[in-house]
């Protein structure tokens, strides 16, 4: 099996995991938040593509639907242009493969998260990966980045918080 064939198989599995988060609002509150009292985290179909590290000419939502329905073809995406991209895609696939129960794990949060060029209003980590969110309309925050390992600085970590899952 080629690297790209392996990634295709993982994309199809990861789409199912990611789909478990769609339709749920994650309401995060903490008296230790400085910038806001409440963060509303939401997952959309069109955010999945960016978290995978692959490139495609498909629209983001179309890409997700093809992955979810297992109709994505090898020629519809790229992921093996160079070793750096391969490494990032491999890390992202590892972390996306069990993203569906991410909010059931022991987490930490950080407001105003920055890592290299990535800037997020809030990020969370389970120690194995870090998920960063940006604000879109109506104070909703959607995933922008998925990084390998914990990228939250301990001195900025918020461990006292409440997560409420609201099914829409």
XYZ file of N, CA, C and O in Angstrom:
672
model
N 0.853 -1.182 0.000
C 0.000 0.000 0.000
C 0.892 1.237 0.000
O 1.808 1.346 0.806
N 0.612 2.176 -0.884
C 1.386 3.415 -0.947
C 0.993 4.338 0.208
O -0.044 4.132 0.853
N 1.822 5.353 0.430
C 1.510 6.338 1.472
C 0.153 6.973 1.195
O -0.684 7.092 2.096
N -0.096 7.352 -0.037
C -1.345 8.025 -0.390
C -2.551 7.096 -0.200
O -3.598 7.535 0.269
N -2.406 5.837 -0.533
C -3.499 4.881 -0.320
C -3.789 4.721 1.176
O -4.949 4.633 1.592
N -2.732 4.706 1.964
C -2.894 4.628 3.417
C -3.616 5.861 3.955
O -4.507 5.757 4.801
N -3.246 7.036 3.458
C -3.898 8.277 3.878
C -5.373 8.255 3.476
O -6.236 8.645 4.265
N -5.675 7.780 2.289
C -7.074 7.701 1.853
C -7.883 6.845 2.821
O -8.969 7.255 3.264
N -7.381 5.697 3.180
C -8.090 4.819 4.118
C -8.308 5.521 5.463
O -9.390 5.435 6.057
N -7.296 6.253 5.922
C -7.408 6.959 7.200
C -8.377 8.135 7.104
O -9.107 8.412 8.049
N -8.383 8.851 5.974
C -9.323 9.959 5.787
C -10.765 9.485 5.922
O -11.595 10.153 6.542
N -11.061 8.332 5.351
C -12.419 7.796 5.405
C -12.811 7.464 6.846
O -13.929 7.738 7.273
N -11.875 6.913 7.612
C -12.123 6.597 9.010
C -12.227 7.885 9.846
O -13.120 8.028 10.683
N -11.330 8.823 9.599
C -11.302 10.077 10.367
C -12.566 10.897 10.149
O -13.039 11.572 11.063
N -13.120 10.845 8.963
C -14.363 11.583 8.681
C -15.488 11.064 9.577
O -16.299 11.851 10.084
N -15.537 9.762 9.781
C -16.548 9.196 10.688
C -16.344 9.683 12.111
O -17.303 9.996 12.813
N -15.102 9.735 12.560
C -14.797 10.240 13.899
C -15.187 11.718 14.028
O -15.823 12.111 14.995
N -14.784 12.517 13.058
C -15.081 13.950 13.078
C -16.587 14.192 13.055
O -17.098 15.096 13.720
N -17.303 13.356 12.324
C -18.757 13.490 12.193
C -19.459 13.359 13.552
O -20.538 13.906 13.744
N -18.849 12.669 14.502
C -19.419 12.523 15.844
C -19.513 13.873 16.564
O -20.294 14.034 17.496
N -18.700 14.850 16.144
C -18.664 16.168 16.791
C -19.634 17.166 16.152
O -19.963 18.181 16.759
N -20.064 16.877 14.938
C -20.972 17.783 14.233
C -22.356 17.695 14.871
O -22.848 16.615 15.178
N -22.967 18.842 15.083
C -24.297 18.885 15.691
C -24.271 19.016 17.196
O -25.304 18.958 17.853
N -23.085 19.201 17.759
C -22.942 19.401 19.203
C -22.255 20.740 19.441
O -21.248 21.049 18.817
N -22.821 21.538 20.322
C -22.155 22.749 20.787
C -21.435 22.394 22.083
O -22.038 21.826 22.998
N -20.170 22.732 22.161
C -19.391 22.531 23.369
C -19.250 23.898 24.034
O -18.581 24.785 23.501
N -19.906 24.068 25.167
C -19.903 25.334 25.891
C -18.877 25.210 27.017
O -19.023 24.398 27.928
N -17.815 26.018 26.919
C -16.707 25.958 27.872
C -16.748 27.201 28.751
O -16.734 28.328 28.235
N -16.804 27.004 30.049
C -16.805 28.118 30.994
C -15.718 27.901 32.046
O -15.406 26.768 32.398
N -15.173 29.015 32.518
C -14.205 28.965 33.608
C -14.085 30.350 34.235
O -14.046 31.353 33.522
N -13.992 30.373 35.548
C -13.780 31.657 36.223
C -12.355 32.155 35.988
O -12.034 33.292 36.269
N -11.504 31.313 35.405
C -10.119 31.689 35.133
C -9.909 32.227 33.726
O -8.811 32.666 33.396
N -10.946 32.188 32.897
C -10.836 32.807 31.581
C -10.723 34.314 31.761
O -11.401 34.901 32.606
N -9.873 34.940 30.966
C -9.656 36.383 31.055
C -10.377 37.111 29.922
O -10.993 38.152 30.136
N -10.314 36.580 28.716
C -10.840 37.270 27.534
C -12.353 37.164 27.380
O -12.978 38.046 26.810
N -12.936 36.071 27.838
C -14.379 35.839 27.727
C -14.814 34.978 28.907
O -14.006 34.265 29.479
N -16.084 34.993 29.198
C -16.601 34.116 30.246
C -16.933 32.734 29.699
O -16.833 31.738 30.409
N -17.346 32.717 28.422
C -17.839 31.489 27.804
C -17.292 31.379 26.384
O -17.233 32.367 25.651
N -16.899 30.166 26.017
C -16.508 29.878 24.632
C -17.458 28.819 24.087
O -17.678 27.790 24.740
N -17.985 29.077 22.919
C -18.865 28.132 22.237
C -18.070 27.512 21.091
O -17.703 28.211 20.144
N -17.774 26.224 21.201
C -16.996 25.508 20.191
C -17.942 24.661 19.349
O -18.788 23.945 19.882
N -17.777 24.744 18.032
C -18.663 24.027 17.115
C -17.841 23.485 15.948
O -16.929 24.151 15.463
N -18.198 22.316 15.492
C -17.513 21.663 14.377
C -18.430 21.655 13.159
O -19.576 21.242 13.261
N -17.896 22.107 12.028
C -18.633 22.152 10.774
C -17.967 21.219 9.769
O -16.773 20.945 9.861
N -18.726 20.810 8.789
C -18.199 19.936 7.738
C -17.013 20.574 7.027
O -16.060 19.900 6.667
N -17.082 21.878 6.813
C -16.025 22.539 6.038
C -14.754 22.833 6.838
O -13.792 23.364 6.301
N -14.703 22.449 8.115
C -13.472 22.593 8.903
C -12.608 21.341 8.863
O -11.432 21.382 9.205
N -13.164 20.220 8.457
C -12.451 18.941 8.461
C -11.210 18.973 7.567
O -10.133 18.549 7.982
N -11.350 19.457 6.360
C -10.249 19.458 5.386
C -8.990 20.088 5.965
O -7.899 19.529 5.874
N -9.124 21.239 6.565
C -7.955 21.956 7.072
C -7.219 21.149 8.147
O -6.002 21.240 8.275
N -7.960 20.365 8.906
C -7.350 19.587 9.985
C -6.574 18.377 9.476
O -5.771 17.809 10.201
N -6.795 17.989 8.218
C -6.163 16.786 7.671
C -4.743 17.015 7.167
O -3.950 16.085 7.122
N -4.447 18.221 6.719
C -3.133 18.517 6.155
C -3.013 18.201 4.672
O -1.992 18.496 4.064
N -4.035 17.608 4.070
C -3.981 17.299 2.639
C -4.474 18.505 1.834
O -5.103 19.402 2.377
N -4.182 18.507 0.547
C -4.678 19.558 -0.333
C -5.597 18.937 -1.380
O -5.466 17.753 -1.716
N -6.515 19.748 -1.873
C -7.473 19.277 -2.863
C -8.063 20.469 -3.598
O -8.026 21.595 -3.091
N -8.603 20.210 -4.764
C -9.324 21.249 -5.499
C -10.812 21.194 -5.187
O -11.572 22.049 -5.634
N -11.227 20.213 -4.411
C -12.623 20.102 -4.001
C -12.948 21.191 -2.984
O -12.067 21.638 -2.240
N -14.201 21.588 -2.928
C -14.640 22.468 -1.852
C -14.534 21.695 -0.543
O -14.701 20.474 -0.505
N -14.289 22.399 0.555
C -14.045 21.754 1.846
C -15.209 20.850 2.270
O -15.003 19.719 2.715
N -16.428 21.314 2.132
C -17.579 20.507 2.536
C -17.739 19.291 1.618
O -18.069 18.190 2.077
N -17.478 19.470 0.335
C -17.547 18.360 -0.613
C -16.498 17.302 -0.265
O -16.770 16.096 -0.307
N -15.303 17.746 0.094
C -14.237 16.837 0.502
C -14.683 15.999 1.700
O -14.542 14.773 1.715
N -15.234 16.670 2.702
C -15.697 15.957 3.891
C -16.773 14.934 3.532
O -16.715 13.779 3.988
N -17.741 15.332 2.746
C -18.836 14.425 2.379
C -18.320 13.217 1.599
O -18.778 12.092 1.820
N -17.363 13.438 0.715
C -16.788 12.311 -0.038
C -16.037 11.368 0.903
O -16.090 10.152 0.730
N -15.344 11.919 1.881
C -14.662 11.075 2.866
C -15.690 10.300 3.695
O -15.560 9.090 3.888
N -16.710 10.990 4.164
C -17.732 10.379 5.013
C -18.476 9.265 4.284
O -18.767 8.220 4.848
N -18.761 9.491 2.995
C -19.517 8.511 2.207
C -18.604 7.528 1.476
O -19.061 6.735 0.662
N -17.292 7.645 1.751
C -16.284 6.729 1.196
C -16.250 6.728 -0.337
O -16.068 5.695 -0.970
N -16.410 7.924 -0.916
C -16.363 8.060 -2.372
C -15.161 8.868 -2.850
O -15.017 9.093 -4.051
N -14.312 9.319 -1.931
C -13.121 10.089 -2.298
C -12.163 9.186 -3.067
O -11.920 8.041 -2.690
N -11.603 9.727 -4.150
C -10.658 8.974 -4.979
C -9.241 9.524 -4.783
O -9.056 10.693 -4.428
N -8.256 8.691 -5.036
C -6.851 9.067 -4.867
C -6.480 10.323 -5.650
O -5.712 11.156 -5.164
N -7.017 10.465 -6.845
C -6.652 11.617 -7.683
C -7.319 12.921 -7.236
O -7.031 13.986 -7.776
N -8.170 12.860 -6.209
C -8.886 14.057 -5.761
C -8.190 14.803 -4.622
O -8.687 15.820 -4.158
N -7.030 14.310 -4.188
C -6.290 15.020 -3.137
C -4.795 14.731 -3.271
O -4.386 13.788 -3.947
N -3.980 15.570 -2.612
C -2.534 15.389 -2.573
C -2.068 15.406 -1.128
O -2.609 16.154 -0.296
N -1.053 14.614 -0.851
C -0.544 14.554 0.523
C 0.911 14.123 0.597
O 1.461 14.006 1.686
N 1.522 13.881 -0.545
C 2.866 13.318 -0.518
C 3.850 14.086 -1.396
O 4.734 13.508 -2.005
N 3.692 15.420 -1.414
C 4.561 16.256 -2.245
C 6.007 16.251 -1.764
O 6.928 16.319 -2.551
N 6.201 16.206 -0.438
C 7.547 16.152 0.127
C 7.492 15.521 1.518
O 6.412 15.290 2.060
N 8.655 15.253 2.081
C 8.721 14.561 3.369
C 8.112 15.380 4.505
O 7.526 14.820 5.434
N 8.249 16.706 4.459
C 7.682 17.556 5.513
C 6.166 17.444 5.517
O 5.545 17.291 6.578
N 5.552 17.512 4.350
C 4.095 17.391 4.241
C 3.658 15.994 4.676
O 2.685 15.843 5.419
N 4.382 14.976 4.242
C 4.059 13.598 4.647
C 4.054 13.467 6.167
O 3.160 12.854 6.744
N 5.057 14.044 6.808
C 5.151 13.968 8.268
C 3.978 14.639 8.952
O 3.407 14.095 9.906
N 3.596 15.817 8.476
C 2.463 16.542 9.065
C 1.160 15.787 8.862
O 0.342 15.690 9.775
N 0.966 15.257 7.657
C -0.256 14.501 7.363
C -0.324 13.266 8.257
O -1.378 12.947 8.815
N 0.784 12.585 8.428
C 0.835 11.387 9.271
C 0.426 11.722 10.709
O -0.364 11.016 11.329
N 0.969 12.832 11.249
C 0.614 13.261 12.609
C -0.864 13.609 12.710
O -1.537 13.237 13.664
N -1.363 14.336 11.720
C -2.766 14.748 11.752
C -3.702 13.541 11.664
O -4.708 13.475 12.367
N -3.371 12.575 10.829
C -4.203 11.375 10.711
C -4.229 10.607 12.031
O -5.278 10.128 12.452
N -3.083 10.527 12.695
C -3.007 9.833 13.987
C -3.948 10.494 15.000
O -4.676 9.816 15.716
N -3.954 11.811 15.027
C -4.761 12.534 16.004
C -6.229 12.643 15.603
O -7.103 12.645 16.464
N -6.511 12.723 14.328
C -7.903 12.781 13.872
C -8.614 11.442 14.015
O -9.835 11.392 14.105
N -7.855 10.361 14.050
C -8.458 9.028 14.047
C -9.277 8.726 15.301
O -10.084 7.809 15.302
N -9.098 9.517 16.360
C -9.925 9.316 17.557
C -10.447 10.641 18.108
O -10.631 10.792 19.307
N -10.712 11.567 17.226
C -11.168 12.905 17.617
C -12.614 12.908 18.133
O -13.019 13.799 18.864
N -13.373 11.890 17.784
C -14.793 11.846 18.142
C -15.074 11.888 19.630
O -16.129 12.362 20.050
N -14.149 11.413 20.446
C -14.361 11.446 21.897
C -13.389 12.398 22.596
O -13.149 12.282 23.790
N -12.861 13.345 21.865
C -11.860 14.284 22.386
C -12.336 14.974 23.669
O -11.592 15.097 24.640
N -13.580 15.432 23.712
C -14.073 16.212 24.847
C -14.470 15.341 26.037
O -14.901 15.853 27.067
N -14.293 14.039 25.909
C -14.510 13.134 27.035
C -13.209 12.866 27.787
O -13.214 12.189 28.807
N -12.115 13.388 27.290
C -10.806 13.152 27.887
C -10.452 14.249 28.898
O -11.127 15.277 28.975
N -9.361 14.052 29.608
C -8.856 15.077 30.512
C -8.172 16.143 29.674
O -7.207 15.862 28.958
N -8.665 17.364 29.751
C -8.196 18.451 28.889
C -7.634 19.615 29.690
O -7.940 19.762 30.874
N -6.863 20.437 29.002
C -6.470 21.754 29.494
C -6.786 22.746 28.381
O -6.874 22.372 27.208
N -6.971 23.998 28.753
C -7.284 25.057 27.791
C -6.281 26.193 27.917
O -5.642 26.358 28.960
N -6.183 26.985 26.848
C -5.381 28.211 26.867
C -6.063 29.230 25.979
O -6.408 28.942 24.830
N -6.235 30.425 26.509
C -6.738 31.535 25.695
C -5.564 32.155 24.939
O -4.412 32.038 25.340
N -5.864 32.841 23.842
C -4.858 33.548 23.044
C -3.659 32.653 22.732
O -2.516 32.985 23.029
N -3.926 31.519 22.121
C -2.904 30.529 21.790
C -2.176 30.923 20.508
O -2.803 31.304 19.527
N -0.850 30.839 20.529
C -0.034 31.098 19.338
C 1.054 30.050 19.236
O 1.696 29.718 20.225
N 1.245 29.547 18.031
C 2.329 28.604 17.744
C 2.793 28.898 16.324
O 2.052 28.677 15.369
N 3.983 29.445 16.198
C 4.522 29.888 14.906
C 3.531 30.855 14.267
O 3.214 31.866 14.843
N 3.011 30.526 13.071
C 2.084 31.436 12.374
C 0.628 31.224 12.773
O -0.251 31.956 12.339
N 0.352 30.215 13.578
C -1.019 29.889 13.969
C -1.423 30.721 15.182
O -0.739 30.705 16.201
N -2.545 31.425 15.066
C -3.083 32.218 16.163
C -4.539 31.823 16.375
O -5.346 31.904 15.451
N -4.846 31.406 17.590
C -6.188 30.957 17.922
C -6.687 31.702 19.156
O -5.910 32.029 20.048
N -7.991 31.911 19.196
C -8.572 32.584 20.349
C -8.549 31.672 21.580
O -8.382 32.127 22.702
N -8.698 30.369 21.327
C -8.626 29.390 22.405
C -8.118 28.072 21.830
O -8.357 27.764 20.657
N -7.399 27.330 22.661
C -6.906 26.008 22.264
C -7.091 25.062 23.430
O -7.171 25.479 24.591
N -7.156 23.784 23.112
C -7.290 22.759 24.134
C -6.410 21.573 23.781
O -6.139 21.327 22.605
N -5.961 20.869 24.802
C -5.089 19.725 24.585
C -5.439 18.599 25.542
O -5.820 18.843 26.694
N -5.281 17.375 25.043
C -5.418 16.182 25.882
C -4.051 15.585 26.181
O -3.959 14.492 26.711
N -2.989 16.292 25.827
C -1.631 15.808 26.031
C -1.076 15.118 24.799
O 0.125 15.091 24.583
N -1.956 14.560 23.961
C -1.526 13.877 22.738
C -1.599 14.790 21.523
O -0.861 14.635 20.564
N -2.536 15.733 21.559
C -2.664 16.705 20.469
C -3.252 17.995 21.013
O -3.768 18.032 22.125
N -3.149 19.043 20.224
C -3.696 20.350 20.580
C -4.616 20.793 19.465
O -4.246 20.755 18.287
N -5.809 21.198 19.833
C -6.830 21.644 18.889
C -7.066 23.126 19.135
O -7.413 23.528 20.246
N -6.828 23.957 18.098
C -6.978 25.398 18.222
C -8.208 25.891 17.494
O -8.551 25.389 16.422
N -8.876 26.908 18.065
C -10.138 27.428 17.535
C -10.061 28.925 17.274
O -9.422 29.654 18.026
N -10.752 29.361 16.222
C -10.894 30.786 15.927
C -12.373 31.143 15.949
O -13.241 30.289 15.758
N -12.632 32.422 16.175
C -14.014 32.900 16.237
C -14.518 33.224 14.845
O -13.830 33.852 14.049
N -15.733 32.780 14.576
C -16.444 33.199 13.369
C -17.649 33.996 13.843
O -17.653 34.478 14.966
N -18.668 34.123 13.051
C -19.830 34.947 13.416
C -20.571 34.415 14.646
O -20.490 33.241 14.976
N -21.278 35.302 15.292
C -22.126 34.999 16.448
C -21.382 34.351 17.608
O -21.929 33.528 18.330
N -20.123 34.711 17.763
C -19.313 34.223 18.889
C -19.115 32.708 18.903
O -18.866 32.117 19.944
N -19.236 32.086 17.754
C -18.983 30.656 17.616
C -17.511 30.469 17.251
O -16.965 31.199 16.433
N -16.877 29.475 17.854
C -15.479 29.158 17.578
C -15.399 27.813 16.873
O -16.019 26.845 17.307
N -14.650 27.768 15.789
C -14.498 26.551 14.993
C -13.020 26.159 14.946
O -12.139 26.998 15.117
N -12.744 24.866 14.709
C -11.349 24.427 14.695
C -10.562 25.017 13.533
O -11.031 25.054 12.403
N -9.374 25.501 13.843
C -8.463 26.036 12.836
C -7.282 25.107 12.627
O -6.800 24.943 11.511
N -6.804 24.511 13.712
C -5.581 23.722 13.604
C -5.622 22.517 14.523
O -6.279 22.529 15.564
N -4.910 21.495 14.107
C -4.705 20.289 14.903
C -3.209 20.024 14.915
O -2.615 19.739 13.881
N -2.613 20.170 16.082
C -1.160 20.016 16.230
C -0.846 18.772 17.047
O -1.612 18.396 17.943
N 0.276 18.159 16.753
C 0.681 16.971 17.471
C 1.178 17.340 18.870
O 1.793 18.383 19.063
N 0.890 16.508 19.831
C 1.321 16.641 21.226
C 0.711 17.875 21.890
O 0.017 18.658 21.264
N 1.000 18.036 23.169
C 0.536 19.213 23.894
C 1.394 20.413 23.497
O 2.602 20.392 23.678
N 0.767 21.447 22.981
C 1.477 22.666 22.599
C 1.136 23.836 23.527
O 1.575 24.959 23.305
N 0.333 23.559 24.539
C -0.072 24.600 25.495
C 1.010 24.748 26.560
O 1.472 23.759 27.137
N 1.398 25.977 26.802
C 2.411 26.253 27.822
C 1.782 26.073 29.208
O 0.698 26.589 29.475
N 2.467 25.345 30.048
C 1.947 25.030 31.382
C 1.560 26.295 32.152
O 0.529 26.332 32.814
N 2.368 27.348 32.030
C 2.068 28.577 32.775
C 0.796 29.268 32.271
O 0.215 30.098 32.955
N 0.327 28.918 31.053
C -0.901 29.493 30.505
C -2.084 28.529 30.566
O -3.176 28.867 30.142
N -1.869 27.343 31.089
C -2.903 26.308 31.080
C -4.008 26.597 32.090
O -3.746 26.992 33.228
N -5.228 26.400 31.644
C -6.398 26.512 32.505
C -6.944 25.100 32.689
O -7.298 24.432 31.715
N -6.970 24.669 33.937
C -7.401 23.303 34.229
C -8.743 23.258 34.957
O -9.341 22.202 35.080
N -9.206 24.398 35.436
C -10.468 24.457 36.163
C -11.526 25.060 35.241
O -11.593 26.276 35.073
N -12.342 24.210 34.647
C -13.344 24.656 33.675
C -14.497 23.667 33.664
O -14.402 22.573 34.246
N -15.548 24.049 32.990
C -16.714 23.176 32.828
C -17.022 23.070 31.334
O -16.990 24.065 30.616
N -17.314 21.850 30.897
C -17.727 21.611 29.509
C -19.170 21.120 29.516
O -19.486 20.143 30.190
N -20.014 21.820 28.797
C -21.397 21.391 28.633
C -21.594 21.040 27.154
O -21.248 21.831 26.277
N -22.114 19.858 26.896
C -22.403 19.433 25.533
C -23.883 19.672 25.264
O -24.743 19.132 25.955
N -24.155 20.483 24.243
C -25.525 20.791 23.879
C -25.765 20.258 22.465
O -25.161 20.740 21.500
N -26.605 19.250 22.345
C -26.925 18.685 21.042
C -27.937 19.600 20.367
O -28.965 19.929 20.956
N -27.614 20.006 19.133
C -28.499 20.933 18.408
C -29.613 20.173 17.717
O -29.513 19.061 17.350
